[in-house]
Short mmCIF file of C-alpha atoms in Angstrom, two decimals:
data_model
loop_
_atom_site.label_atom_id
_atom_site.label_comp_id
_atom_site.label_asym_id
_atom_site.label_seq_id
_atom_site.Cartn_x
_atom_site.Cartn_y
_atom_site.Cartn_z
CA MET I 9 12.84 23.28 11.07
CA THR I 10 11.68 25.07 13.96
CA ASP I 11 11.42 24.67 17.93
CA PRO I 12 11.88 21.25 18.23
CA ILE I 13 9.70 21.38 21.35
CA PRO I 14 7.39 23.99 22.05
CA ASN I 15 7.77 26.53 24.84
CA ALA I 16 7.88 25.67 28.76
CA GLU I 17 5.72 29.15 29.09
CA LEU I 18 3.18 29.12 26.77
CA PHE I 19 3.01 24.51 27.55
CA GLU I 20 3.03 23.39 30.94
CA PRO I 21 1.62 19.62 30.87
CA ASP I 22 0.86 18.06 34.01
CA LEU I 23 2.27 14.13 33.76
CA SER I 24 1.72 12.85 36.70
CA GLN I 25 -1.75 11.56 36.43
CA ILE I 26 -0.82 10.27 32.04
CA VAL I 27 1.97 8.33 32.67
CA PRO I 28 2.35 4.82 34.18
CA GLU I 29 3.92 4.64 37.34
CA ASP I 30 7.02 1.86 36.30
CA PHE I 31 8.04 5.28 34.01
CA SER I 32 11.77 5.55 34.34
CA GLU I 33 12.64 9.17 35.20
CA ASP I 34 14.96 9.09 31.23
CA GLN I 35 10.70 7.99 30.49
CA ARG I 36 9.39 10.91 32.34
CA ALA I 37 11.31 13.04 30.72
CA ALA I 38 11.08 11.70 26.90
CA ALA I 39 7.39 11.97 27.85
CA ASP I 40 7.14 15.11 28.64
CA ALA I 41 8.57 16.42 25.31
CA LEU I 42 6.65 13.77 23.02
CA VAL I 43 3.23 15.26 25.00
CA ARG I 44 4.54 18.77 24.25
CA ALA I 45 5.72 18.10 20.33
CA LEU I 46 2.14 16.56 19.88
CA LYS I 47 0.12 19.48 21.77
CA SER I 48 1.96 21.32 18.65
CA ALA I 49 0.53 19.15 16.38
CA GLY I 50 -2.90 19.36 17.90
CA VAL I 51 -3.18 16.65 20.17
CA ASP I 52 -3.57 16.99 23.42
CA LEU I 53 -2.94 13.93 25.88
CA VAL I 54 -3.48 15.36 28.92
CA GLU I 55 -6.93 17.38 27.98
CA MET I 56 -7.32 14.06 25.69
CA THR I 57 -8.70 15.66 22.89
CA SER I 58 -6.94 15.37 18.62
CA ASP I 59 -7.80 18.58 16.18
CA ALA I 60 -5.82 19.38 12.83
CA ASP I 61 -7.20 23.21 13.84
CA ALA I 62 -5.14 22.96 16.51
CA SER I 63 -1.77 22.71 14.97
CA ASP I 64 0.70 25.55 14.82
CA GLY I 65 1.36 24.26 11.18
CA LYS I 66 5.25 23.83 11.89
CA SER I 67 6.98 21.08 10.94
CA ARG I 68 9.28 18.92 13.26
CA VAL I 69 10.90 16.07 13.93
CA LEU I 70 12.23 14.81 17.65
CA ALA I 71 14.03 11.73 18.38
CA ILE I 72 13.91 9.26 21.28
CA LEU I 73 17.41 7.40 21.38
CA GLY I 74 17.87 4.69 23.83
CA LYS I 75 20.15 1.32 23.67
CA ALA I 76 18.59 -1.73 24.44
CA GLY I 77 16.16 -2.15 27.25
CA SER I 78 15.99 1.77 27.73
CA GLY I 79 12.38 1.60 27.19
CA LYS I 80 11.69 2.62 24.26
CA THR I 81 9.31 0.14 22.79
CA HIS I 82 7.33 0.79 26.36
CA LEU I 83 7.58 4.18 25.72
CA LEU I 84 5.94 3.77 21.97
CA ALA I 85 3.45 1.71 22.94
CA TRP I 86 2.21 4.38 25.57
CA LEU I 87 1.79 7.16 23.37
CA VAL I 88 -0.13 5.20 20.40
CA GLY I 89 -2.69 4.27 23.20
CA ARG I 90 -2.65 7.63 24.33
CA MET I 91 -3.47 8.78 21.41
CA VAL I 92 -5.68 6.70 19.56
CA GLU I 93 -7.75 7.47 22.92
CA ALA I 94 -7.47 11.34 22.46
CA GLY I 95 -9.27 10.59 18.85
CA ALA I 96 -6.27 10.61 16.95
CA GLN I 97 -7.44 8.21 14.35
CA GLN I 98 -3.76 5.94 13.60
CA VAL I 99 -3.08 4.47 9.84
CA VAL I 100 -2.28 0.80 9.36
CA GLN I 101 -1.97 -1.85 6.91
CA GLU I 102 -2.38 0.33 4.22
CA TRP I 103 -6.16 1.71 4.93
CA GLU I 104 -7.12 5.09 6.64
CA GLY I 105 -10.59 5.33 5.22
CA ARG I 106 -10.15 7.84 3.15
CA LYS I 107 -14.43 8.54 2.62
CA ALA I 108 -14.77 9.06 7.19
CA LYS I 109 -11.77 10.96 7.01
CA LYS I 110 -12.49 15.30 8.67
CA LYS I 111 -10.06 17.90 7.55
CA SER I 112 -9.99 18.17 11.50
CA GLN I 113 -8.97 14.62 11.90
CA ILE I 114 -5.26 13.57 13.46
CA THR I 115 -3.91 10.84 11.68
CA PHE I 116 -1.46 8.69 12.79
CA ALA I 117 0.87 6.15 11.65
CA VAL I 118 3.83 3.78 13.35
CA VAL I 119 6.03 2.52 10.85
CA ALA I 120 9.22 0.91 11.05
CA PRO I 121 12.09 0.87 7.63
CA THR I 122 11.63 -2.74 6.70
CA ASN I 123 9.23 -5.00 7.38
CA LYS I 124 10.80 -7.65 9.69
CA ALA I 125 11.31 -4.13 11.83
CA ALA I 126 6.91 -3.66 11.62
CA SER I 127 6.65 -7.02 12.70
CA VAL I 128 8.57 -7.15 15.51
CA LEU I 129 6.56 -4.25 16.64
CA ARG I 130 3.19 -6.15 16.05
CA SER I 131 4.41 -9.16 18.40
CA ARG I 132 4.65 -6.66 21.13
CA GLY I 133 1.07 -5.32 20.50
CA VAL I 134 1.92 -2.38 18.29
CA SER I 135 0.30 -2.11 14.88
CA ALA I 136 2.70 -0.63 12.73
CA THR I 137 3.78 -1.21 8.22
CA THR I 138 6.38 -0.03 7.16
CA ILE I 139 7.62 2.84 5.66
CA HIS I 140 7.18 2.26 1.77
CA ARG I 141 3.87 1.37 2.55
CA ILE I 142 2.48 4.85 3.96
CA ILE I 143 4.31 6.27 1.64
CA TYR I 144 2.43 4.27 -1.78
CA SER I 145 -0.93 3.77 -1.03
CA PRO I 146 -2.81 1.25 -2.41
CA VAL I 147 -5.98 1.98 -5.30
CA TYR I 148 -8.86 -0.43 -3.72
CA ASP I 149 -11.40 -1.74 -5.97
CA PRO I 150 -14.77 -0.26 -5.66
CA GLU I 151 -16.73 -3.00 -4.66
CA TYR I 152 -13.99 -3.74 -2.27
CA GLU I 153 -13.41 -0.37 -0.78
CA LYS I 154 -17.23 -0.42 0.94
CA ILE I 155 -15.51 -3.45 2.34
CA ALA I 156 -13.18 -2.16 3.69
CA GLN I 157 -14.58 1.29 4.85
CA TRP I 158 -17.38 -0.71 6.50
CA LEU I 159 -14.49 -2.99 8.33
CA ALA I 160 -12.52 0.26 9.92
CA GLU I 161 -16.03 1.61 10.49
CA PRO I 162 -18.86 -0.78 10.99
CA LYS I 163 -20.58 1.44 13.83
CA LYS I 164 -20.79 4.69 10.83
CA ALA I 165 -20.07 2.96 7.15
CA PRO I 166 -23.04 0.74 5.66
CA ARG I 167 -22.73 -3.23 5.63
CA PRO I 168 -21.91 -4.03 2.15
CA ASP I 169 -24.63 -6.06 0.56
CA ALA I 170 -23.01 -9.62 -0.98
CA GLU I 171 -20.35 -7.05 -2.27
CA ALA I 172 -17.52 -8.85 -4.90
CA GLY I 173 -19.64 -12.13 -3.46
CA VAL I 174 -18.62 -11.80 0.29
CA SER I 175 -21.61 -13.31 2.34
CA ASP I 176 -22.53 -12.49 5.46
CA ASP I 177 -21.04 -15.17 7.35
CA GLN I 178 -17.76 -14.46 5.42
CA LEU I 179 -17.95 -10.97 6.88
CA ASP I 180 -18.49 -11.65 9.84
CA ARG I 181 -15.29 -13.59 10.15
CA ALA I 182 -13.63 -11.33 8.48
CA LEU I 183 -14.81 -8.04 10.76
CA LYS I 184 -13.20 -10.49 13.30
CA TYR I 185 -9.94 -11.15 12.47
CA TYR I 186 -10.42 -7.27 11.78
CA GLU I 187 -10.80 -6.30 15.37
CA GLN I 188 -7.81 -8.45 16.07
CA THR I 189 -5.79 -7.55 13.97
CA ASN I 190 -6.23 -3.68 12.38
CA SER I 191 -5.27 -5.21 8.92
CA ILE I 192 -7.84 -4.67 6.16
CA PRO I 193 -5.96 -7.18 3.68
CA ALA I 194 -5.04 -9.99 6.50
CA ALA I 195 -9.19 -10.01 7.50
CA LEU I 196 -9.62 -10.03 3.69
CA ALA I 197 -7.14 -12.72 3.38
CA THR I 198 -9.34 -15.02 5.67
CA VAL I 199 -12.53 -15.42 3.68
CA GLY I 200 -9.67 -16.09 0.55
CA ILE I 201 -9.73 -12.37 -1.07
CA ARG I 202 -6.03 -12.10 -2.65
CA GLY I 203 -4.39 -8.48 -2.61
CA SER I 204 -4.31 -8.47 -6.39
CA GLU I 205 -8.44 -8.24 -6.17
CA PHE I 206 -8.99 -5.54 -4.26
CA ILE I 207 -5.98 -3.04 -4.98
CA THR I 208 -5.80 -2.48 -8.73
CA GLY I 209 -1.94 -0.22 -8.19
CA TRP I 210 -0.46 2.25 -6.12
CA GLN I 211 0.60 5.90 -6.22
CA ARG I 212 2.67 8.28 -4.00
CA ARG I 213 0.25 9.69 -1.24
CA GLU I 214 -1.12 12.85 -1.81
CA ASP I 215 -2.39 14.06 1.33
CA ALA I 216 0.01 14.33 4.30
CA LEU I 217 -0.54 13.04 7.47
CA SER I 218 -0.41 14.45 10.74
CA VAL I 219 2.09 11.93 12.87
CA GLY I 220 4.59 9.60 11.81
CA LEU I 221 6.13 7.68 15.19
CA VAL I 222 9.42 5.53 13.24
CA ASP I 223 10.82 2.87 15.13
CA GLU I 224 14.43 1.20 13.98
CA ALA I 225 15.53 4.77 13.13
CA SER I 226 19.05 3.69 13.29
CA MET I 227 18.34 2.01 9.96
CA LEU I 228 17.03 5.64 8.45
CA ASP I 229 19.23 6.65 4.96
CA GLU I 230 18.24 10.76 4.33
CA LYS I 231 15.92 10.10 1.51
CA GLN I 232 14.11 8.15 3.81
CA LEU I 233 13.84 10.77 6.49
CA ASP I 234 13.39 13.35 3.83
CA ASP I 235 10.26 11.25 2.26
CA LEU I 236 8.68 10.82 5.44
CA LYS I 237 8.77 15.17 6.69
CA GLU I 238 6.75 15.08 3.17
CA ILE I 239 4.25 13.15 4.45
CA PHE I 240 4.22 14.16 8.28
CA ASP I 241 3.70 16.94 9.87
CA LEU I 242 5.28 15.55 13.32
CA VAL I 243 8.13 12.83 12.64
CA CYS I 244 9.10 11.65 15.90
CA LEU I 245 12.18 8.97 15.66
CA PHE I 246 12.57 6.15 17.68
CA GLY I 247 16.32 4.63 17.65
CA ASP I 248 18.58 3.07 19.08
CA PRO I 249 22.68 5.17 18.37
CA ALA I 250 24.75 1.57 19.73
CA GLN I 251 23.66 0.02 16.29
CA LEU I 252 25.28 -0.65 12.86
CA ALA I 253 24.13 3.08 10.60
CA PRO I 254 22.80 2.31 7.11
CA VAL I 255 25.72 1.43 4.44
CA GLY I 256 26.46 4.56 2.82
CA GLN I 257 26.11 7.00 5.59
CA ASP I 258 29.52 7.05 6.72
CA GLY I 259 28.57 5.83 10.58
CA GLU I 260 26.39 8.46 10.24
CA MET I 261 22.23 8.03 11.67
CA VAL I 262 19.78 10.86 10.75
CA PHE I 263 18.93 11.72 13.97
CA ASP I 264 23.15 12.90 14.53
CA GLY I 265 22.32 15.94 13.30
CA LEU I 266 19.39 17.03 14.81
CA PRO I 267 19.81 20.23 17.52
CA ALA I 268 20.44 18.94 21.22
CA PRO I 269 16.64 20.09 22.18
CA ALA I 270 15.26 17.53 19.71
CA ARG I 271 17.21 14.48 21.23
CA LEU I 272 15.77 13.12 24.65
CA GLU I 273 17.85 10.12 25.21
CA LEU I 274 16.85 7.21 27.63
CA SER I 275 20.00 5.86 29.54
CA ARG I 276 18.67 3.91 32.11
CA VAL I 277 18.01 0.17 31.65
CA HIS I 278 14.13 -0.18 32.15
CA ARG I 279 12.87 -2.20 35.73
CA GLN I 280 11.34 -4.78 32.96
CA ALA I 281 14.90 -5.60 31.64
CA ALA I 282 17.18 -4.99 34.97
CA ASP I 283 17.84 -8.79 35.67
CA ASN I 284 18.47 -9.63 31.89
CA PRO I 285 22.04 -10.32 31.32
CA ILE I 286 22.03 -10.73 27.83
CA ILE I 287 20.96 -6.58 28.46
CA ASP I 288 24.15 -6.53 30.92
CA LEU I 289 26.16 -7.58 28.38
CA ALA I 290 24.97 -5.24 25.79
CA TYR I 291 25.74 -2.02 27.57
CA ALA I 292 28.99 -3.29 28.79
CA LEU I 293 29.68 -2.98 25.07
CA GLN I 294 29.49 0.53 25.40
CA ASP I 295 32.53 1.01 28.16
CA ASP I 296 36.66 1.38 26.33
CA ILE I 297 36.63 -2.97 26.80
CA SER I 298 39.00 -4.97 24.76
CA PHE I 299 37.56 -7.99 22.91
CA GLU I 300 38.94 -10.76 25.42
CA ALA I 301 37.57 -8.66 28.67
CA PHE I 302 33.91 -8.66 27.11
CA GLU I 303 34.50 -12.28 26.29
CA ASP I 304 35.45 -12.86 29.95
CA LYS I 305 32.54 -11.40 30.82
CA VAL I 306 30.52 -13.23 28.45
CA ARG I 307 31.72 -16.29 30.73
CA ALA I 308 31.14 -14.56 33.76
CA ALA I 309 27.83 -14.51 32.74
CA ALA I 310 27.35 -17.69 31.35
CA GLU I 311 28.58 -19.23 35.16
CA GLN I 312 25.66 -17.43 36.71
CA ASP I 313 22.39 -17.41 34.56
CA GLU I 314 21.27 -20.10 32.13
CA ARG I 315 19.92 -17.37 29.47
CA VAL I 316 23.77 -17.20 28.99
CA VAL I 317 25.17 -20.19 27.33
CA VAL I 318 29.44 -20.34 25.80
CA ALA I 319 29.70 -23.16 23.63
CA PRO I 320 33.05 -24.21 21.57
CA ARG I 321 30.54 -25.35 18.65
CA LEU I 322 27.78 -24.26 16.97
CA ASP I 323 24.03 -25.81 17.86
CA SER I 324 23.38 -26.92 14.11
CA ASP I 325 19.09 -28.01 15.46
CA ALA I 326 18.88 -24.26 16.93
CA MET I 327 20.47 -22.67 13.33
CA SER I 328 17.83 -24.73 11.80
CA ARG I 329 15.13 -22.52 13.07
CA SER I 330 17.50 -19.14 13.90
CA PRO I 331 20.49 -18.39 12.11
CA ALA I 332 23.69 -18.22 13.51
CA LEU I 333 25.01 -14.19 13.38
CA VAL I 334 27.96 -13.54 11.70
CA TRP I 335 30.59 -10.45 10.06
CA ARG I 336 32.10 -12.03 6.86
CA ASN I 337 29.77 -13.23 4.04
CA ALA I 338 32.33 -15.62 3.32
CA THR I 339 31.89 -17.05 7.20
CA ARG I 340 28.28 -17.09 6.56
CA ILE I 341 28.05 -19.55 3.39
CA ARG I 342 31.25 -21.90 5.31
CA LEU I 343 28.88 -21.87 7.74
CA ILE I 344 25.82 -22.46 5.92
CA HIS I 345 28.15 -25.43 4.45
CA ALA I 346 29.00 -26.80 7.26
CA PHE I 347 24.68 -27.42 8.28
CA ARG I 348 24.27 -28.85 5.49
CA GLY I 349 26.83 -31.58 6.20
CA ALA I 350 26.47 -31.99 9.74
CA TYR I 351 22.75 -32.84 8.55
CA GLY I 352 23.87 -34.88 5.59
CA LEU I 353 21.65 -33.57 3.46
CA SER I 354 22.62 -34.07 -0.50
CA GLU I 355 24.50 -31.43 -2.35
CA ASP I 356 22.01 -31.31 -5.52
CA GLU I 357 18.66 -31.48 -3.52
CA LEU I 358 16.99 -29.31 -0.70
CA ALA I 359 15.57 -30.70 2.14
CA PRO I 360 12.17 -30.23 4.28
CA GLY I 361 12.71 -28.02 7.17
CA GLU I 362 15.58 -26.50 5.65
CA PRO I 363 15.94 -22.64 6.95
CA LEU I 364 15.77 -19.88 4.32
CA ILE I 365 15.46 -15.99 3.94
CA CYS I 366 13.82 -14.41 1.48
CA ASP I 367 16.24 -11.76 -0.52
CA GLY I 368 13.32 -9.81 -2.82
CA LEU I 369 11.17 -10.78 -5.14
CA GLU I 370 12.46 -10.91 -8.68
CA MET I 371 9.43 -10.28 -11.56
CA PRO I 372 8.12 -7.31 -14.10
CA MET I 373 6.44 -4.03 -12.96
CA LYS I 374 3.65 -5.81 -15.46
CA LYS I 375 3.63 -8.23 -12.99
CA ARG I 376 2.27 -6.18 -10.62
CA ASN I 377 -0.63 -7.96 -9.54
CA ARG I 378 1.44 -11.11 -8.56
CA ARG I 379 4.28 -8.97 -7.05
CA ILE I 380 0.91 -7.41 -4.87
CA ASP I 381 0.15 -11.10 -3.89
CA PHE I 382 3.47 -12.63 -3.16
CA GLU I 383 4.19 -9.34 -0.54
CA GLN I 384 0.61 -9.67 0.93
CA MET I 385 1.66 -13.81 2.20
CA GLY I 386 4.71 -12.26 3.58
CA LEU I 387 7.08 -12.67 1.00
CA VAL I 388 9.60 -9.88 1.81
CA LYS I 389 12.64 -9.15 1.69
CA GLY I 390 14.84 -10.38 4.74
CA ALA I 391 11.54 -12.67 5.62
CA GLN I 392 12.71 -15.60 7.21
CA ALA I 393 10.96 -18.87 5.61
CA PHE I 394 11.32 -22.73 5.71
CA TYR I 395 11.17 -25.21 2.93
CA ARG I 396 8.39 -27.80 3.25
CA GLY I 397 8.64 -29.57 0.10
CA PRO I 398 8.20 -29.39 -3.49
CA GLY I 399 5.09 -27.78 -5.04
CA LYS I 400 2.58 -29.59 -7.80
CA GLN I 401 4.45 -27.63 -10.17
CA PRO I 402 7.59 -27.23 -11.25
CA SER I 403 9.66 -24.32 -9.96
CA VAL I 404 7.21 -23.82 -7.24
CA ALA I 405 8.08 -24.70 -3.27
CA ARG I 406 5.63 -25.22 -0.66
CA LEU I 407 6.75 -22.91 2.20
CA TYR I 408 6.37 -21.84 5.97
CA ILE I 409 6.58 -18.10 6.45
CA ALA I 410 7.29 -16.92 10.12
CA GLY I 411 5.27 -14.82 11.75
CA ALA I 412 3.01 -13.70 8.44
CA GLU I 413 -0.56 -14.39 9.13
CA GLN I 414 -1.42 -17.65 6.65
CA PRO I 415 2.40 -19.15 6.83
CA LYS I 416 1.68 -22.28 4.82
CA LEU I 417 1.86 -21.77 1.07
CA GLN I 418 3.06 -22.70 -2.21
CA ALA I 419 5.06 -19.91 -4.31
CA ALA I 420 7.21 -19.48 -7.48
CA ALA I 421 10.92 -19.46 -5.95
CA ILE I 422 14.25 -19.26 -6.67
CA ILE I 423 16.26 -21.19 -4.00
CA GLN I 424 19.68 -20.23 -4.30
CA ILE I 425 22.49 -22.12 -1.54
CA GLU I 426 26.05 -20.73 -2.68
CA ARG I 427 28.92 -22.68 -1.69
CA PRO I 428 32.67 -22.48 -0.51
CA GLY I 429 35.09 -21.50 -3.17
CA GLU I 430 32.26 -21.65 -6.24
CA GLU I 431 31.30 -18.99 -7.74
CA GLU I 432 27.59 -20.54 -8.98
CA PRO I 433 25.20 -21.36 -6.24
CA PHE I 434 23.46 -24.75 -6.07
CA ILE I 435 20.24 -23.90 -7.70
CA PRO I 436 17.19 -26.47 -6.15
CA SER I 437 14.31 -24.27 -6.97
CA ALA I 438 14.56 -22.66 -10.05
CA ALA I 439 11.11 -20.23 -11.33
CA LYS I 440 11.50 -17.63 -14.38
CA MET I 441 10.33 -15.03 -11.71
CA GLY I 442 8.87 -15.23 -8.30
CA ALA I 443 10.47 -15.03 -4.82
CA VAL I 444 14.71 -14.91 -4.39
CA PHE I 445 15.59 -16.69 -1.48
CA VAL I 446 19.26 -17.44 0.05
CA HIS I 447 20.04 -20.80 2.93
CA GLY I 448 18.98 -19.16 6.50
CA ALA I 449 21.12 -21.24 8.83
CA ALA I 450 23.62 -18.14 8.67
CA CYS I 451 23.03 -14.68 8.64
CA THR I 452 25.49 -11.53 8.65
CA VAL I 453 24.51 -9.15 11.62
CA HIS I 454 24.26 -6.31 9.05
CA LYS I 455 21.30 -8.17 7.50
CA ALA I 456 20.24 -9.50 10.96
CA GLN I 457 19.08 -5.54 12.26
CA GLY I 458 15.76 -5.12 13.01
CA SER I 459 15.18 -8.73 13.66
CA GLN I 460 14.55 -10.78 16.86
CA TRP I 461 14.87 -14.58 17.78
CA ASN I 462 14.18 -16.50 20.82
CA THR I 463 17.82 -17.58 20.85
CA VAL I 464 20.18 -16.44 19.53
CA GLN I 465 23.87 -17.43 18.21
CA VAL I 466 26.33 -15.29 17.54
CA PHE I 467 29.75 -16.88 16.04
CA ALA I 468 32.58 -15.37 18.35
CA PRO I 469 35.45 -15.93 16.26
CA ASP I 470 34.18 -13.89 13.21
CA MET I 471 33.51 -10.69 16.24
CA TYR I 472 36.96 -11.88 16.49
CA ALA I 473 38.45 -11.22 13.23
CA ALA I 474 36.37 -7.74 13.51
CA ALA I 475 38.11 -6.66 16.44
CA ARG I 476 41.68 -7.52 14.94
CA SER I 477 41.33 -5.43 11.64
CA GLY I 478 40.91 -2.62 13.49
CA ARG I 479 38.24 -0.93 11.74
CA ILE I 480 36.17 2.28 13.59
CA GLU I 481 33.00 3.26 12.39
CA ALA I 482 31.21 6.82 14.16
CA GLY I 483 34.16 6.67 16.64
CA ALA I 484 33.67 3.34 18.35
CA PRO I 485 34.99 -0.28 17.58
CA LEU I 486 33.25 -1.92 14.61
CA TRP I 487 33.02 -5.35 16.10
CA ARG I 488 31.63 -3.96 19.33
CA ARG I 489 28.83 -2.46 17.43
CA LEU I 490 28.61 -5.85 15.40
CA ALA I 491 28.32 -7.93 18.71
CA TYR I 492 25.68 -5.36 20.34
CA VAL I 493 23.56 -6.21 17.63
CA ALA I 494 24.03 -9.56 17.70
CA ILE I 495 23.12 -9.97 21.16
CA THR I 496 20.12 -8.26 21.48
CA ARG I 497 18.47 -10.02 18.57
CA ALA I 498 18.85 -12.04 21.60
CA GLN I 499 15.05 -12.41 23.26
CA GLU I 500 15.30 -15.33 25.87
CA ARG I 501 19.04 -16.68 25.64
CA LEU I 502 22.31 -16.02 23.85
CA ILE I 503 24.20 -18.55 22.37
CA TRP I 504 28.21 -17.35 22.32
CA ALA I 505 30.31 -19.59 20.21
CA THR I 506 33.88 -19.52 20.82
CA ARG I 507 35.67 -22.02 18.09
CA TYR I 508 34.73 -22.98 14.09
CA ALA I 509 32.85 -26.11 15.34
CA ILE I 510 29.68 -27.17 14.52
CA SER I 511 27.38 -30.24 17.19
CA ARG I 512 25.56 -32.63 15.38
CA PRO I 513 22.21 -32.93 15.27
CA LYS I 514 20.42 -33.98 18.41
CA GLN I 515 17.70 -35.08 15.71
CA PRO I 516 16.99 -35.38 11.81
CA LEU I 517 16.00 -32.31 9.87
CA THR I 518 11.87 -32.21 9.50
CA ALA I 519 9.41 -29.64 8.10
CA ASP I 520 6.40 -31.76 11.02
CA ASP I 521 6.60 -28.88 12.99
CA LEU I 522 5.57 -26.84 10.31
CA GLU I 523 2.74 -28.50 9.28
CA THR I 524 0.78 -29.38 12.93
CA GLY I 525 1.31 -25.92 14.17
CA PRO I 526 2.39 -22.16 13.96
CA LEU I 527 6.37 -22.16 14.87
CA LEU I 528 5.76 -18.27 15.59
#
């Protein structure tokens, strides 16, 4: 890697006319570095041109780092919009219009390490996909590839003529949906076409792409970064250095080893988050503060702002729709048991409305097409789901997948509910193969990284236990990193639960809200 930012003497961009007025000085400095780096890759965001032939051919990695509220996502969204206007082609949702792509075409993708992180970006209006889906591209059935080509470029590609039994009305509906989501699979799903019908397999990408914009870069490991450097000429990492490092990285993050010119830090809280008490608390954790002093700050914030609540017990109603965040796995299991007890749920039966978290897919490679169907439905590791009841066949569950384009579905499920002091979990649904779920009333902070919820409950006794352990990670007490990640999962409201107790629910657990309308 050489020259992470092109020499200022060769290119001095005038940002006065292209950056938003609400950008902070930090954001302007980061935008300057990004504009210079993109210029070297063939994208001129000042003159609004893009040409791969104008690239200097050098491989670069640039990191934009900032804590919660510093404006990373705002900067990323601006960058994506500007690149599209300059003529760069965004590769989204596994499709890039291969036949229409010119050799001089600049291509870029916005990616995240997990589907959870990608879905958070999509909820904020930035089309994103996972790193895996960029590295491994789908092989389309030829008939459906014509439909995909037309959806991506309806003005250039010929309109398919009854391809694969798809009517004109269905094509129009799919096009309308694609214009809203930029998702070929989602558009085809709206007319009843499943992923396994038009994707015949997967292959490692052979053609390189020009620019990769990587969100949640703190979750990357070295192998993923190496894969990205093989795929993209320019890799721009957006990450939070205060989060938890990936397991096995010894507390180090992939951007820690980059030279100083390739690391731009956003230190100022953006004005959109300046009056947010949750962000204030997150920044307080960056100081050399004790657990007791931090908890005093939480109490003070709760007295002044209703968005922060200090509670003597966990709210069972809130746990039914967003997990309580803990440090230890044993605590997670105890809280799930307490949650089910508070609702008076049977120990040998799952009730409609119970929250679940997808823990992966358990099926052999020969069932590749079925795996594709599951993934297209949103059944990927880390997905939040809710049980709606048993399906028409044994071991099939009716589910609601939060954030999915078509959230209501039926799927073969292996549901495991761990119980305190018992090695064997309670298994209310035991398909031979299918989507694996664990209970979702509580979740470890590590697994929650990359996700966000409107209301988040942090189980303070576990943060205190981490503080008492004295463990250090990447030069900072582990409890402070855990608390930082936990509270920054909250978008609107933070509940700091202080004791080993759970409230009685105010209303019975039900799936009625999942049947009548969308959850998110």
